[in-house]
Amino acid sequence: MPAKTILITGASSGLGLGMAREFAALGRDLALCARRTDRLEALRDELLRAHPGIRVSIRLLDVTDHAAVFETFRAFDAEMGGLDRVIVNAGIGSGRRIGTGHFADNLATAQTNFVAALAQCEAALELFRPRNKGHLVVISSMSALRGLPKHMTTYAATKAGLAALTEGIQADLLRSPIRVSSILPGYIRTELNEGAKRLPFAVPGDVGSRLLVRAIEREPAKAYVPAWPWAYMAPIMKLLPLSLVAKLA
């Protein structure tokens, strides 16, 4: 049975916004949160005009405010009559080269992409465990597979940690009907990477969002998106010399 009510963090832009549009087109009710409420309001109005039969609830949320994460998830759950799926998507990519005087940027990346994601996983599973049902989706990255240089170093490390965290949750819930999915996107063009000059095998944001939703709907343990070429690149990336891996950043 498909998830009827879906919470998406970081829904005001990028992949979060794109996934919200795709799920709305499937007739799903949405609980959307982000820091920029003006964008959330515009998105809500857009979705309700295009799909008047769905419900869309929005809330302000800075995921680095951990207490607010728990409060927001519980409030959405009560308002929507229960959440079926939580997509841990909020993240930033403001890292810099290690040791160049930008510790604050790297710390913010680590706190947002990993520590805040941990809070979101905790909050989601506190709702799912008593019911023994639900679908937790964690958006990691293909960069989780290897250490990367330059501005990608901290970002890749957080995504690797997130992939390991998700696998650990899966191991803990092996005998439970609660589903847990680790999604590893390749390069998808969004605001997060709009300034990048080189993005190998990149796909447009709308295409990437559509493929992400298709993958999530299957409720896989792990999915590489787009499957071509990243599902085939994954085992190769683990074996490549570091000098070649460095060219991916």
Coordinates of C-alpha atoms in Angstrom, one line a residue:
M1 CA 0.0 0.0 0.0
P2 CA 1.6 3.3 -1.0
A3 CA 2.5 5.9 1.6
K4 CA -0.4 8.4 1.7
T5 CA 1.1 11.1 3.9
I6 CA 4.7 12.1 3.4
L7 CA 6.9 14.5 5.4
I8 CA 9.8 16.1 3.5
T9 CA 12.5 18.2 5.1
G10 CA 14.3 20.9 3.2
A11 CA 11.3 21.2 0.9
S12 CA 11.6 24.8 -0.1
S13 CA 14.2 24.2 -2.8
G14 CA 16.2 21.7 -4.8
L15 CA 15.4 18.0 -4.5
G16 CA 12.9 18.5 -1.7
L17 CA 10.8 20.9 -3.8
G18 CA 11.1 18.6 -6.8
M19 CA 10.0 15.6 -4.8
A20 CA 7.1 17.5 -3.3
R21 CA 5.8 18.3 -6.8
E22 CA 6.2 14.7 -7.9
F23 CA 4.5 13.2 -4.9
A24 CA 1.6 15.8 -5.2
A25 CA 1.1 14.6 -8.8
L26 CA 0.7 11.1 -7.3
G27 CA -2.1 12.4 -5.0
R28 CA -0.1 12.2 -1.8
D29 CA -0.7 14.4 1.2
L30 CA 2.4 16.4 2.1
A31 CA 3.9 17.8 5.3
L32 CA 6.6 20.2 4.1
C33 CA 9.2 22.0 6.3
A34 CA 12.1 24.3 5.7
R35 CA 13.7 27.5 6.9
R36 CA 12.2 29.7 4.1
T37 CA 8.5 29.9 4.8
D38 CA 7.9 32.3 1.9
R39 CA 9.0 29.6 -0.5
L40 CA 7.0 27.0 1.3
E41 CA 3.9 29.1 1.1
A42 CA 4.4 29.6 -2.6
L43 CA 4.9 25.9 -3.1
R44 CA 1.8 25.0 -1.0
D45 CA -0.3 27.3 -3.1
E46 CA 1.1 25.9 -6.3
L47 CA 0.5 22.3 -5.3
L48 CA -3.1 23.0 -4.1
R49 CA -3.9 24.8 -7.4
A50 CA -2.6 21.9 -9.5
H51 CA -3.9 19.1 -7.2
P52 CA -6.9 20.3 -5.3
G53 CA -7.7 16.9 -3.8
I54 CA -4.5 16.7 -1.7
R55 CA -3.6 18.2 1.7
V56 CA -0.4 20.3 2.1
S57 CA 0.7 21.4 5.5
I58 CA 3.8 23.6 5.9
R59 CA 5.9 24.5 9.0
L60 CA 9.0 26.5 9.6
L61 CA 11.9 24.3 10.6
D62 CA 15.7 24.8 11.0
V63 CA 16.8 21.2 11.3
T64 CA 19.8 22.2 13.4
D65 CA 17.3 23.1 16.1
H66 CA 17.0 19.6 17.4
A67 CA 14.2 20.1 19.8
A68 CA 12.2 21.8 17.0
V69 CA 12.7 18.7 14.8
F70 CA 11.0 16.5 17.3
E71 CA 8.2 19.1 18.0
T72 CA 7.6 19.7 14.3
F73 CA 7.4 16.0 13.4
R74 CA 5.0 15.3 16.2
A75 CA 2.9 18.3 15.2
F76 CA 2.7 17.2 11.6
D77 CA 1.9 13.6 12.7
A78 CA -1.0 14.8 14.9
E79 CA -2.3 17.3 12.3
M80 CA -2.2 14.9 9.4
G81 CA -3.6 11.9 11.2
G82 CA -0.3 10.0 11.1
L83 CA 2.8 10.1 8.9
D84 CA 3.4 7.2 6.6
R85 CA 6.8 8.3 5.2
V86 CA 9.5 10.7 6.4
I87 CA 12.1 11.8 3.9
V88 CA 15.3 13.1 5.6
N89 CA 16.4 15.5 2.8
A90 CA 17.5 18.8 4.3
G91 CA 21.2 19.6 3.7
I92 CA 23.8 22.1 2.7
G93 CA 27.0 22.1 0.6
S94 CA 28.9 25.0 2.0
G95 CA 32.1 23.1 2.8
R96 CA 35.6 24.4 2.0
R97 CA 39.1 22.9 1.8
I98 CA 40.3 21.6 5.1
G99 CA 42.9 23.8 6.8
T100 CA 42.2 26.9 4.8
G101 CA 40.5 28.9 7.6
H102 CA 36.9 27.9 6.9
F103 CA 36.2 25.7 9.9
A104 CA 32.8 27.4 10.5
D105 CA 31.6 26.4 7.0
N106 CA 32.7 22.8 7.5
L107 CA 31.2 22.7 10.9
A108 CA 27.9 24.0 9.6
T109 CA 28.0 21.3 6.9
A110 CA 28.7 18.5 9.4
Q111 CA 26.0 19.7 11.8
T112 CA 23.3 20.1 9.1
N113 CA 24.0 17.1 7.0
F114 CA 24.8 14.6 9.7
V115 CA 23.9 15.6 13.3
A116 CA 20.6 17.2 12.2
A117 CA 19.8 14.2 10.0
L118 CA 20.3 12.0 13.1
A119 CA 17.8 14.1 14.9
Q120 CA 15.3 13.6 12.0
C121 CA 15.8 9.8 12.0
E122 CA 15.3 9.7 15.8
A123 CA 12.1 11.8 15.5
A124 CA 10.7 9.7 12.7
L125 CA 11.4 6.4 14.3
E126 CA 9.9 7.6 17.6
L127 CA 6.6 7.9 15.6
F128 CA 7.0 4.6 13.6
R129 CA 8.2 2.2 16.3
P130 CA 5.1 2.2 18.5
R131 CA 2.9 1.6 15.4
N132 CA 5.4 -0.9 13.9
K133 CA 5.0 0.6 10.5
G134 CA 6.3 3.5 8.4
H135 CA 8.9 4.3 5.8
L136 CA 12.1 6.2 6.7
V137 CA 14.0 7.6 3.6
V138 CA 17.4 9.1 4.0
I139 CA 18.9 11.1 1.1
S140 CA 22.6 10.4 1.1
S141 CA 24.9 10.9 -2.0
M142 CA 27.2 9.0 -4.4
S143 CA 29.9 11.1 -2.7
A144 CA 29.4 8.8 0.3
L145 CA 31.4 6.1 -1.4
R146 CA 34.8 7.8 -1.3
G147 CA 36.7 10.6 0.3
L148 CA 36.7 13.7 -2.0
P149 CA 39.0 16.7 -2.2
K150 CA 38.5 20.5 -2.2
H151 CA 35.1 21.8 -1.0
M152 CA 33.6 18.3 -1.1
T153 CA 35.7 16.8 1.7
T154 CA 33.4 17.5 4.6
Y155 CA 30.3 17.1 2.5
A156 CA 31.4 13.6 1.4
A157 CA 32.3 12.6 4.9
T158 CA 28.8 13.6 6.2
K159 CA 27.1 11.6 3.5
A160 CA 29.3 8.6 4.2
G161 CA 28.3 8.9 7.9
L162 CA 24.7 9.2 6.9
A163 CA 24.9 6.1 4.7
A164 CA 26.4 4.1 7.6
L165 CA 23.8 5.5 10.0
T166 CA 21.0 4.4 7.7
E167 CA 22.5 0.9 7.3
G168 CA 22.7 0.6 11.0
I169 CA 19.1 1.5 11.4
Q170 CA 18.2 -1.1 8.8
A171 CA 20.2 -3.7 10.7
D172 CA 18.3 -2.8 13.9
L173 CA 14.9 -3.1 12.1
L174 CA 15.6 -6.2 10.0
R175 CA 12.7 -8.1 11.6
S176 CA 10.4 -5.1 11.7
P177 CA 7.8 -4.1 9.0
I178 CA 9.2 -0.6 9.2
R179 CA 11.0 0.1 6.0
V180 CA 14.2 2.1 5.8
S181 CA 15.7 3.3 2.5
S182 CA 19.1 4.8 1.7
I183 CA 19.0 6.8 -1.5
L184 CA 22.3 7.8 -3.1
P185 CA 21.8 10.4 -5.8
G186 CA 24.5 11.2 -8.4
Y187 CA 24.8 14.7 -9.8
I188 CA 21.4 16.3 -10.1
R189 CA 21.3 20.0 -11.0
T190 CA 19.8 22.1 -8.2
E191 CA 20.5 25.4 -6.4
L192 CA 23.0 23.5 -4.2
N193 CA 25.4 23.0 -7.1
E194 CA 24.4 25.7 -9.6
G195 CA 27.8 27.2 -9.5
A196 CA 29.7 24.0 -10.3
K197 CA 31.5 24.0 -13.6
R198 CA 31.9 20.2 -13.9
L199 CA 29.2 17.7 -12.8
P200 CA 29.8 14.3 -14.5
F201 CA 26.6 12.6 -15.8
A202 CA 24.4 15.4 -14.3
V203 CA 20.7 15.4 -15.0
P204 CA 18.3 18.3 -14.7
G205 CA 16.5 18.8 -11.4
D206 CA 13.0 17.8 -12.6
V207 CA 14.3 14.6 -14.1
G208 CA 16.3 13.8 -11.0
S209 CA 13.4 14.5 -8.7
R210 CA 11.1 12.2 -10.8
L211 CA 13.7 9.4 -10.7
L212 CA 14.1 9.9 -6.9
V213 CA 10.4 9.5 -6.3
R214 CA 10.2 6.4 -8.5
A215 CA 13.0 4.9 -6.5
I216 CA 11.5 5.8 -3.1
E217 CA 8.1 4.4 -4.1
R218 CA 9.8 1.0 -4.5
E219 CA 10.9 1.2 -0.8
P220 CA 14.4 -0.3 -1.5
A221 CA 17.0 -0.8 1.1
K222 CA 19.4 1.1 -1.2
A223 CA 19.0 2.9 -4.5
Y224 CA 21.4 4.8 -6.8
V225 CA 19.7 7.6 -8.7
P226 CA 19.8 7.8 -11.6
A227 CA 20.4 4.1 -11.9
W228 CA 22.4 4.7 -15.0
P229 CA 25.3 5.2 -14.7
W230 CA 25.6 5.4 -10.9
A231 CA 24.4 1.8 -10.0
Y232 CA 27.2 0.6 -12.3
M233 CA 29.7 3.2 -11.2
A234 CA 29.3 2.4 -7.4
P235 CA 31.4 -0.8 -7.3
I236 CA 34.0 0.8 -9.7
M237 CA 34.2 3.9 -7.5
K238 CA 35.2 1.8 -4.5
L239 CA 38.1 0.4 -6.5
L240 CA 39.4 3.4 -8.4
P241 CA 42.8 4.9 -7.4
L242 CA 42.4 8.0 -5.4
S243 CA 44.0 10.1 -8.1
L244 CA 41.0 9.3 -10.4
V245 CA 38.4 9.7 -7.7
A246 CA 39.7 13.2 -7.0
K247 CA 38.6 14.2 -10.5
L248 CA 35.0 13.6 -9.6
A249 CA 35.0 16.6 -7.3

